[in-house]
Coordinates of N, CA and C and ligand atoms in Angstrom, one line a residue:
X123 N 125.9 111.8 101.4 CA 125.2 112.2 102.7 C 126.0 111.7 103.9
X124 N 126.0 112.7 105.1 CA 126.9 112.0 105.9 C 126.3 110.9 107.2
X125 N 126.7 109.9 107.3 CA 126.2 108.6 108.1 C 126.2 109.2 109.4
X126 N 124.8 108.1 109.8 CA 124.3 108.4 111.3 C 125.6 107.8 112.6
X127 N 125.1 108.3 113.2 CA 126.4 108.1 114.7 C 125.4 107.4 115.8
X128 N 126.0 106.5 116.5 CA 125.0 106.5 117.5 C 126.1 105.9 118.5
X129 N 125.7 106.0 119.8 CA 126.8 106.1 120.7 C 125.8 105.3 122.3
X130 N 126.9 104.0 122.4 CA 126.6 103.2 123.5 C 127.2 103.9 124.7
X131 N 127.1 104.2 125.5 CA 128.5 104.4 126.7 C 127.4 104.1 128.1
X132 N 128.8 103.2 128.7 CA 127.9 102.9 130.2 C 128.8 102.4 131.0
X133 N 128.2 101.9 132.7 CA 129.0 100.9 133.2 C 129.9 99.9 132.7
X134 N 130.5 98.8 133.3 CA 130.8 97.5 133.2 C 129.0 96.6 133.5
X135 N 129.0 95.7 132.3 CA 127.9 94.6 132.4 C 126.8 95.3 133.0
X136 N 126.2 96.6 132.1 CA 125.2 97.0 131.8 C 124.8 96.9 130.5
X137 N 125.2 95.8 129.4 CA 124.4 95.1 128.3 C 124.8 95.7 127.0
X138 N 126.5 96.8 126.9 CA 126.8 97.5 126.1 C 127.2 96.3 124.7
X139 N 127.9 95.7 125.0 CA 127.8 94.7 124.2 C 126.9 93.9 123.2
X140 N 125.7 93.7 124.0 CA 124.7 92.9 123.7 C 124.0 94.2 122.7
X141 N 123.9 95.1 123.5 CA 123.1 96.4 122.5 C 123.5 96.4 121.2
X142 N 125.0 96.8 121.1 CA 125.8 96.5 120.0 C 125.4 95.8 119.0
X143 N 125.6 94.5 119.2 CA 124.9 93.2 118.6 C 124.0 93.0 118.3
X144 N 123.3 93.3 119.0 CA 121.6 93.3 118.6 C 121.3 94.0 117.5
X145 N 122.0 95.4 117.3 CA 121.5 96.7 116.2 C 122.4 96.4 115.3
X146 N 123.5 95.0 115.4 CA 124.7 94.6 113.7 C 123.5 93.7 113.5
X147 N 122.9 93.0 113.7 CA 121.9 92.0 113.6 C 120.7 92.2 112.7
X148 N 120.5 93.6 113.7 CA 119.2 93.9 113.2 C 119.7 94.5 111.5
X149 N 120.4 95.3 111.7 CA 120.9 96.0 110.5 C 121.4 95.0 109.6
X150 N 121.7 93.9 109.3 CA 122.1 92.6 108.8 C 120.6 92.1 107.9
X151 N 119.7 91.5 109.3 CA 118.8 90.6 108.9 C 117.9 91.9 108.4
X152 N 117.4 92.7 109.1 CA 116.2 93.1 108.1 C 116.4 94.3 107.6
X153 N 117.5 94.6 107.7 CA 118.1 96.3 106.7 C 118.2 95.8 105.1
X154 N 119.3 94.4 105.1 CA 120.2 93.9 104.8 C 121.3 94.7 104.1
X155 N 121.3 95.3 105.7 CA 123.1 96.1 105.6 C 124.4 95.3 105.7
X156 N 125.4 95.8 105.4 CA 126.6 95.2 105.5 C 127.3 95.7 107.1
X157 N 127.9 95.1 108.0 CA 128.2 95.3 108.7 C 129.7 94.9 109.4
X158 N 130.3 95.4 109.7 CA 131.9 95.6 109.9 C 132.5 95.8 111.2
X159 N 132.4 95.1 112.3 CA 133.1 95.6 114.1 C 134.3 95.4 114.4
X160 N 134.6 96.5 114.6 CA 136.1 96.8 115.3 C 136.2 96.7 116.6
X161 N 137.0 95.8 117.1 CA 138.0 96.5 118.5 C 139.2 96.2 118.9
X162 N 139.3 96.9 120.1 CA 141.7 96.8 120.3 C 141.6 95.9 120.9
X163 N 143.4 95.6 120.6 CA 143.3 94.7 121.3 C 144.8 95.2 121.9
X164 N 145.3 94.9 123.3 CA 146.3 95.6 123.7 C 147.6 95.2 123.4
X165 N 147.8 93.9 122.5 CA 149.3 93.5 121.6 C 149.0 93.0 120.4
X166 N 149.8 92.5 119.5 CA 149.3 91.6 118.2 C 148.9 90.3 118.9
X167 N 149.3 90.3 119.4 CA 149.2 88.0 120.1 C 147.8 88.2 120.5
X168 N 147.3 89.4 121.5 CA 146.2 88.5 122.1 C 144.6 88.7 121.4
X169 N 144.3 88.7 119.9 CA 143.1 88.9 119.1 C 142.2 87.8 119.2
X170 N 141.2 87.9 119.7 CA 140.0 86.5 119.4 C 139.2 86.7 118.0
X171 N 139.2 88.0 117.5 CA 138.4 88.4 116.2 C 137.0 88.1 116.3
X172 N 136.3 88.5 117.6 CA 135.0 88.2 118.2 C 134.5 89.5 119.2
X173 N 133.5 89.8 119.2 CA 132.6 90.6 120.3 C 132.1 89.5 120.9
X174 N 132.3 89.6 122.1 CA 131.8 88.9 123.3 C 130.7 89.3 124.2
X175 N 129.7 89.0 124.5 CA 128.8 89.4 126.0 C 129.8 88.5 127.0
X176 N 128.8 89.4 128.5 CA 129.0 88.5 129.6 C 128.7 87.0 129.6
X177 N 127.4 87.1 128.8 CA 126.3 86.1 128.5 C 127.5 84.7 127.4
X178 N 128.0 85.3 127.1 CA 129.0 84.1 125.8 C 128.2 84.4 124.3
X179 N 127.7 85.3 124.2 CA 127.2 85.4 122.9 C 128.2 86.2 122.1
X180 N 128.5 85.8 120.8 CA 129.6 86.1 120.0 C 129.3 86.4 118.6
X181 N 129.9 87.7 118.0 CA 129.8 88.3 116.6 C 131.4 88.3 116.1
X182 N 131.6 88.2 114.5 CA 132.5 88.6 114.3 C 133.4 90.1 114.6
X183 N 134.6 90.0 115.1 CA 135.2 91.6 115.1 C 136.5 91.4 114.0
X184 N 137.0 92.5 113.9 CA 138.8 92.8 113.3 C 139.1 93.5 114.6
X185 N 140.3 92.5 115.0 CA 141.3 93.1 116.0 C 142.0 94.3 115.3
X186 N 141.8 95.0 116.4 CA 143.3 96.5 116.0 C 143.9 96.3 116.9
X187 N 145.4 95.6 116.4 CA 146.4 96.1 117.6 C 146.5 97.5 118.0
X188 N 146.7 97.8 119.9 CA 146.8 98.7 120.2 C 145.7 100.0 119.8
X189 N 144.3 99.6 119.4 CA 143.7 100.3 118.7 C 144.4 101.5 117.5
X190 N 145.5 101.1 117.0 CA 146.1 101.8 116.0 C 144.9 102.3 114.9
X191 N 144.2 103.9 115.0 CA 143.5 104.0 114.4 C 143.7 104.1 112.7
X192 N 144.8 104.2 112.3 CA 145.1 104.3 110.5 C 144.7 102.9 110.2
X193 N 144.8 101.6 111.3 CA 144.5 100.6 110.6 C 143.2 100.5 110.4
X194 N 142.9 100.9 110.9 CA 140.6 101.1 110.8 C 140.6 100.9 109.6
X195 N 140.6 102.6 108.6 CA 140.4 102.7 107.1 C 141.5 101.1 106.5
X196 N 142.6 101.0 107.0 CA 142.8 99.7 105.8 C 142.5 98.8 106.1
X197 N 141.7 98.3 106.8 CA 141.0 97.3 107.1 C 139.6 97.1 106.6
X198 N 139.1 98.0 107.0 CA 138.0 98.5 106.1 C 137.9 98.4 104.6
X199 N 138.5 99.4 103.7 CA 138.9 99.1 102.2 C 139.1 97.7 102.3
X200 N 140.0 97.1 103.2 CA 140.6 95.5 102.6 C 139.3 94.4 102.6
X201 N 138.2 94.8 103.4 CA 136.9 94.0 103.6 C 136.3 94.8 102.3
X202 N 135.9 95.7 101.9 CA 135.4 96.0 101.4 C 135.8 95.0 100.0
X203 N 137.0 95.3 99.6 CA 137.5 94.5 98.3 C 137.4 93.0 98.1
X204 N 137.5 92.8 99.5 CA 137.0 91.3 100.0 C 135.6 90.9 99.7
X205 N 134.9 91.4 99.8 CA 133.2 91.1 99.8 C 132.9 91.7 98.7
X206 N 133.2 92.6 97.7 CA 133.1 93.3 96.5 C 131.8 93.9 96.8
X207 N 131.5 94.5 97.6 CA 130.9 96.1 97.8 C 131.0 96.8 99.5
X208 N 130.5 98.0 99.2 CA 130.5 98.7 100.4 C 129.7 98.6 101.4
X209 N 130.9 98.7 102.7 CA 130.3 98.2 104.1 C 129.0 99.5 104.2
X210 N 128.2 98.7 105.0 CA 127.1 100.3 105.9 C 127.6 100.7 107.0
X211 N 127.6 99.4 107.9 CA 127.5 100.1 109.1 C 128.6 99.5 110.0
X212 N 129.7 100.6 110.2 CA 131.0 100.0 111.2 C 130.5 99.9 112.6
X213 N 130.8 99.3 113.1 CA 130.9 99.3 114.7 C 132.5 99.2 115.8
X214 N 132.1 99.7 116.6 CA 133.2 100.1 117.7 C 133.2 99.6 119.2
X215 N 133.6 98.5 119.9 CA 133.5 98.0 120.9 C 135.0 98.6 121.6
X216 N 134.3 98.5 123.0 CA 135.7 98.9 124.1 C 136.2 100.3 123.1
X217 N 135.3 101.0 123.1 CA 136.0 102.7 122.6 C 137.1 102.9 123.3
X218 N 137.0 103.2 124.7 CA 137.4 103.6 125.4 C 139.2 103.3 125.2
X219 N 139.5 102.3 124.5 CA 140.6 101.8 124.7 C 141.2 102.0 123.5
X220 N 140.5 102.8 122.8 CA 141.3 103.1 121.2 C 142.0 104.6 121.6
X221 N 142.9 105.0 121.0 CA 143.2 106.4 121.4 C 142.3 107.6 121.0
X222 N 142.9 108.6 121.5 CA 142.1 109.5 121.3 C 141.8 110.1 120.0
X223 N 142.7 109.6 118.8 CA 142.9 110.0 117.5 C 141.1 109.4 117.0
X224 N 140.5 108.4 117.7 CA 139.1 107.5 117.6 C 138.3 108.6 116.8
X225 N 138.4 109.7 117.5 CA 137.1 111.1 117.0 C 137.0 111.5 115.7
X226 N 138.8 111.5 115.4 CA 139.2 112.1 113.9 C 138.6 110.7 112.9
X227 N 138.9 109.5 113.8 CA 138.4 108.6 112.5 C 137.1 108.1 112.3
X228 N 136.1 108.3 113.6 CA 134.8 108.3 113.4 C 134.3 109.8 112.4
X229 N 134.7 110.6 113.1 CA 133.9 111.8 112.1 C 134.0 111.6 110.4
X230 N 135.6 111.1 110.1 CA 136.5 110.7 109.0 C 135.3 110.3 108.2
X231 N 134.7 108.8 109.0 CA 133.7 107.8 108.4 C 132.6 108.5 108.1
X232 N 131.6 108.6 108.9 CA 130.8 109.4 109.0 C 130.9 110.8 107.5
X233 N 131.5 111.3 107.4 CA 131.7 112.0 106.4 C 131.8 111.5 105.0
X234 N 132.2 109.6 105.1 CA 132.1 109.6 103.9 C 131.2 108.8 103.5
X235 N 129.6 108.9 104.9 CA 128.6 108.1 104.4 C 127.9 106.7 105.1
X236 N 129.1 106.7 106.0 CA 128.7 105.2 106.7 C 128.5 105.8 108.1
X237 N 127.7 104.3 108.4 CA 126.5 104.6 109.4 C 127.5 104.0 110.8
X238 N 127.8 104.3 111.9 CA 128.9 103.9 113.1 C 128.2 103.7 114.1
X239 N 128.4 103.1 115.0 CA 127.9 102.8 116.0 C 129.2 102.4 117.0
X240 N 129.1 103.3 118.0 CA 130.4 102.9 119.4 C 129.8 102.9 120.8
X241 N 130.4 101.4 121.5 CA 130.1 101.1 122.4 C 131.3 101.3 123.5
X242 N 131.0 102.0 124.8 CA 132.4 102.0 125.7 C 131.9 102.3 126.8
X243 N 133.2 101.6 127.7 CA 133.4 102.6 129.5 C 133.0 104.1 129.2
X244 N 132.1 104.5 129.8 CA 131.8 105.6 130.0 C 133.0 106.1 131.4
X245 N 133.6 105.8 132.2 CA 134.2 105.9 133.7 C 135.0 104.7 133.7
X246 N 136.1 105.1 134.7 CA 137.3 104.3 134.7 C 136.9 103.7 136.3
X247 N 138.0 102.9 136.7 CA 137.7 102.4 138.3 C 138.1 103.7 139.3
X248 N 138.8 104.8 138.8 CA 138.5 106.2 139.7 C 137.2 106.9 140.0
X249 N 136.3 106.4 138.9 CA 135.4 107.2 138.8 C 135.7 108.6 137.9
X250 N 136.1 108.5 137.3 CA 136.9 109.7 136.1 C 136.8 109.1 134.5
X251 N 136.5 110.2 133.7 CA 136.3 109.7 132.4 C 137.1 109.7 131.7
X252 N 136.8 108.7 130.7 CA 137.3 108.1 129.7 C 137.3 108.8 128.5
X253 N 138.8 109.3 127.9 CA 138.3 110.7 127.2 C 138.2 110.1 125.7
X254 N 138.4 109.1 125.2 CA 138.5 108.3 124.1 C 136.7 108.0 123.9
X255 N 135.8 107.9 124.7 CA 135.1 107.3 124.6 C 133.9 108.7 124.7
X256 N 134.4 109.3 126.0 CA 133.5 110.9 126.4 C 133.3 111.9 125.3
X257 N 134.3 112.1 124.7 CA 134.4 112.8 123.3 C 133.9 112.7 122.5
X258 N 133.1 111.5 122.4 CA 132.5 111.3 121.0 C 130.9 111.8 121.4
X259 N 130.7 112.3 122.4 CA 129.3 113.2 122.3 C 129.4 114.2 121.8
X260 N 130.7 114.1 121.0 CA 130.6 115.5 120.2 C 130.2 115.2 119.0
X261 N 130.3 114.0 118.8 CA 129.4 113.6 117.0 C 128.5 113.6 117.5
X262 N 127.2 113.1 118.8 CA 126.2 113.0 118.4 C 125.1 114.1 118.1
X263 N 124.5 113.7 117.3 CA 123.6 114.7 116.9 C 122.1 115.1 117.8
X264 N 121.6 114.0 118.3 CA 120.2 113.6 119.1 C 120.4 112.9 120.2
X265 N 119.3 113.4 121.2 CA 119.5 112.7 122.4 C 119.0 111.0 122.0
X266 N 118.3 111.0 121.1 CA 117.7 109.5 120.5 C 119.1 109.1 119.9
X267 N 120.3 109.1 119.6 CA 121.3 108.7 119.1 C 122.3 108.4 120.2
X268 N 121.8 108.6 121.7 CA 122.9 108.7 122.6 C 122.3 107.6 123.7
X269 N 122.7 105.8 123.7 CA 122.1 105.5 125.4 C 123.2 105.7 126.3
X270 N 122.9 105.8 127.4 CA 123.5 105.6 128.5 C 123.2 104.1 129.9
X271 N 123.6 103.1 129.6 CA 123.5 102.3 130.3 C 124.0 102.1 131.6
X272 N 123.2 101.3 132.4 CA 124.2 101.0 134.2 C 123.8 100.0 134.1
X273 N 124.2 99.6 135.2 CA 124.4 97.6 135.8 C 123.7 98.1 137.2
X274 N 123.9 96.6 138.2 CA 123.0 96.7 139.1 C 124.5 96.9 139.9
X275 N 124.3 97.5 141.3 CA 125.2 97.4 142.0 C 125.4 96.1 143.0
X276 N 126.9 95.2 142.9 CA 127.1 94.4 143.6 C 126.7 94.0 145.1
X277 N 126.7 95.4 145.6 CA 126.4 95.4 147.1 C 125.0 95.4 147.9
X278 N 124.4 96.3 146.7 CA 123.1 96.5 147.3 C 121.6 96.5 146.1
X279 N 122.3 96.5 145.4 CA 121.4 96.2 144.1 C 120.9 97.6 143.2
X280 N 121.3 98.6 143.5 CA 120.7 100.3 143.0 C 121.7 100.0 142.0
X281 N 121.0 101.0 141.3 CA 121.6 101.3 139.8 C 123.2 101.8 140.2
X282 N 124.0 101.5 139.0 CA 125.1 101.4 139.3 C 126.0 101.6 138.0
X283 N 126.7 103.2 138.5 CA 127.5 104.2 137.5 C 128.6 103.4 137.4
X284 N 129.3 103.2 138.3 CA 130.7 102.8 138.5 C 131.3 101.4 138.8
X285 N 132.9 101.1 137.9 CA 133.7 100.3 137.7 C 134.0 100.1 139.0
X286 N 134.1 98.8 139.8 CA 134.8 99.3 140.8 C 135.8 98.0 141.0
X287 N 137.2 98.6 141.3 CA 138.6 97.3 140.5 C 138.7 96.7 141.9
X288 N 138.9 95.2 142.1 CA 139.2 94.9 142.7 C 140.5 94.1 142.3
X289 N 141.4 94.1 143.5 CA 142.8 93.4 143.7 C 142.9 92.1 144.4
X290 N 143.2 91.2 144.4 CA 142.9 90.1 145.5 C 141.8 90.3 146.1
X291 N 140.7 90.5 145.8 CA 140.0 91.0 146.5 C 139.3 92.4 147.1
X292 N 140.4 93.2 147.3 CA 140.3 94.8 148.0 C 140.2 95.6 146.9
X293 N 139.7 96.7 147.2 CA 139.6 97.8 146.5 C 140.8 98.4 145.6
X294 N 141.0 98.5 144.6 CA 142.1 99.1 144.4 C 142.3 100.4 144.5
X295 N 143.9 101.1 144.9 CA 143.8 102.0 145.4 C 144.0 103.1 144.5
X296 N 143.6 104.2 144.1 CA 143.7 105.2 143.1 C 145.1 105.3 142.2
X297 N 146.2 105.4 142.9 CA 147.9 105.2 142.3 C 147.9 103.8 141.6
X298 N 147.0 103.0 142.0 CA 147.8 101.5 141.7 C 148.4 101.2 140.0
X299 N 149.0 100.4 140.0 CA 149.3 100.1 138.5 C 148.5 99.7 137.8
X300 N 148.4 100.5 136.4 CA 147.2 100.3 135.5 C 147.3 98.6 134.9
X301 N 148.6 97.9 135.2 CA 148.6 96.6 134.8 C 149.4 95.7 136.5
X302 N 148.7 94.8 136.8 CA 149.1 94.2 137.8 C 150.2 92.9 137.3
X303 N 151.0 92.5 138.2 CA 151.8 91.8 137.8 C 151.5 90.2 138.9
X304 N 150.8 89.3 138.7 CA 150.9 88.3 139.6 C 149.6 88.3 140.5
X305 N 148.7 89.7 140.6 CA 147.6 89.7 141.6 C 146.4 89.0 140.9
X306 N 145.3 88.6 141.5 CA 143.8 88.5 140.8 C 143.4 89.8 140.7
X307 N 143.1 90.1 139.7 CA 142.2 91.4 139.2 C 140.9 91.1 138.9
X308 N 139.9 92.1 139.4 CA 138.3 91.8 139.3 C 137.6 93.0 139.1
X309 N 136.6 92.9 138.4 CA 135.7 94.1 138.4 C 134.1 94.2 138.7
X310 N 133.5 94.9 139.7 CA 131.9 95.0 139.6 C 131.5 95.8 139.6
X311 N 130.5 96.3 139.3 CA 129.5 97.2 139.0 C 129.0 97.7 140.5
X312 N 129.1 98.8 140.9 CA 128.9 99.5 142.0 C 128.1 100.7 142.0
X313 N 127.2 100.9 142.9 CA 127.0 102.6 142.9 C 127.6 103.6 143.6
X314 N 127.4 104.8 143.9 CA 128.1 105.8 144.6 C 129.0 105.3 145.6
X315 N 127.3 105.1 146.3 CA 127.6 104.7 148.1 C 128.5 103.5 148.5
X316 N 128.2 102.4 147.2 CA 129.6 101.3 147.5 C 130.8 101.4 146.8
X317 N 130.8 102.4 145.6 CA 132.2 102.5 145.0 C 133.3 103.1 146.3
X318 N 134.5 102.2 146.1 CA 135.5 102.7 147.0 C 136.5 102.8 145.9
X319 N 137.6 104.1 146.1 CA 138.4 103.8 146.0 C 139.8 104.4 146.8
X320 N 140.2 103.7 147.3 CA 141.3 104.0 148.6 C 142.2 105.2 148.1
X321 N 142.7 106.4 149.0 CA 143.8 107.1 148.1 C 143.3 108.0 147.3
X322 N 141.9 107.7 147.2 CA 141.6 109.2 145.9 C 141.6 110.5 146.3
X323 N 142.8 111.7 146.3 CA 142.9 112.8 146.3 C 141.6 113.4 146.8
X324 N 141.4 114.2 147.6 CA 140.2 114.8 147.9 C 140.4 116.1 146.8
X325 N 139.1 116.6 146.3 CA 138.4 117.3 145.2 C 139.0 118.8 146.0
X326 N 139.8 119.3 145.4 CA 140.0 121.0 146.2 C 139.9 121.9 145.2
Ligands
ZN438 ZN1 125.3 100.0 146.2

């Protein structure tokens, strides 16, 4: 039978994490499922092998370098052999940051029975989606299988869609480099009216 999907996507520090956790927990203590979380990491060196909240609350993960998705399945089987039975339910943190191949290996799972759960940036600091993460509304089945979370906005306190990057402080500007070299980088939670970002192409 093919496994349920359910799909986090939201702001920055609108509680995607914590959701996450809550439902490996729940599915742990009173399912007593087996439970398995993934996420990237962007080289081999920098893995903590943990899901983090804002809050400091911490679950085990398996780092993927680079979100390399073929390592999923061998990592998977290799826990599986490890614990001598089959996982239930995988989970997926920072979707957004695995490649796009993510869809082929969620549906992959899903197909052979296990229950997934992925959490991600729904929107980047442009305000433009995240197509690693957006795509996977194409597994969901039910609007009850899909949240959508926001944070509060920094400025004025309204609900709040959007990432908004800061540089030293300032807005970052739409061109800027996806990796800074030397600057303080920062992120808050913003709505419409206070997301800036400098440079953004007008809509023609
Ligand atoms: Zn605002």
């Amino acid at each position: 039978m093919r496994g349920k999907f359910t799909l986090i996507l939201g702001n920055m520090f609108a509680g995607k994490t914590e959701e996450l956790i809550k439902r490996l927990r729940r599915a742990e203590k009173h399912g007593q499922k087996t439970t398995l979380a993934f996420k990237p990491t962007k080289d081999t060196r920098s893995g903590t092998g943990l899901l983090k909240t804002a809050e400091g609350d911490v679950f085990p993960a398996i780092d993927i370098p680079k979100g390399e998705t073929f390592e999923i399945t061998k990592k998977l089987k290799l826990k599986e052999w490890e614990i001598g039975k089959k996982i239930d339910v995988i989970a997926f943190e920072e979707v957004q940051f695995f490649p796009e191949s993510i869809y082929q290996t969620i549906d992959y799972l899903l197909s052979l029975g296990y229950e997934v759960i992925a959490a991600g940036l729904k929107l980047d600091f442009k305000g433009e989606p995240f197509v690693s993460s957006t795509s996977l509304l194409g597994l969901v089945e039910t609007n009850y299988d899909l949240l959508l979370l926001t944070s509060c906005c920094s400025v004025c306190g309204k609900e709040a869609q959007l990432p908004q990057r800061l540089v030293d402080g300032k807005p970052a500007k739409y061109n800027d480099p996806v990796e800074f070299v030397g600057g303080a980088e920062s992120y808050q939670p913003r709505c419409h009216e206070h997301h800036i970002v400098p440079e953004k192409p007008p809509y023609a």
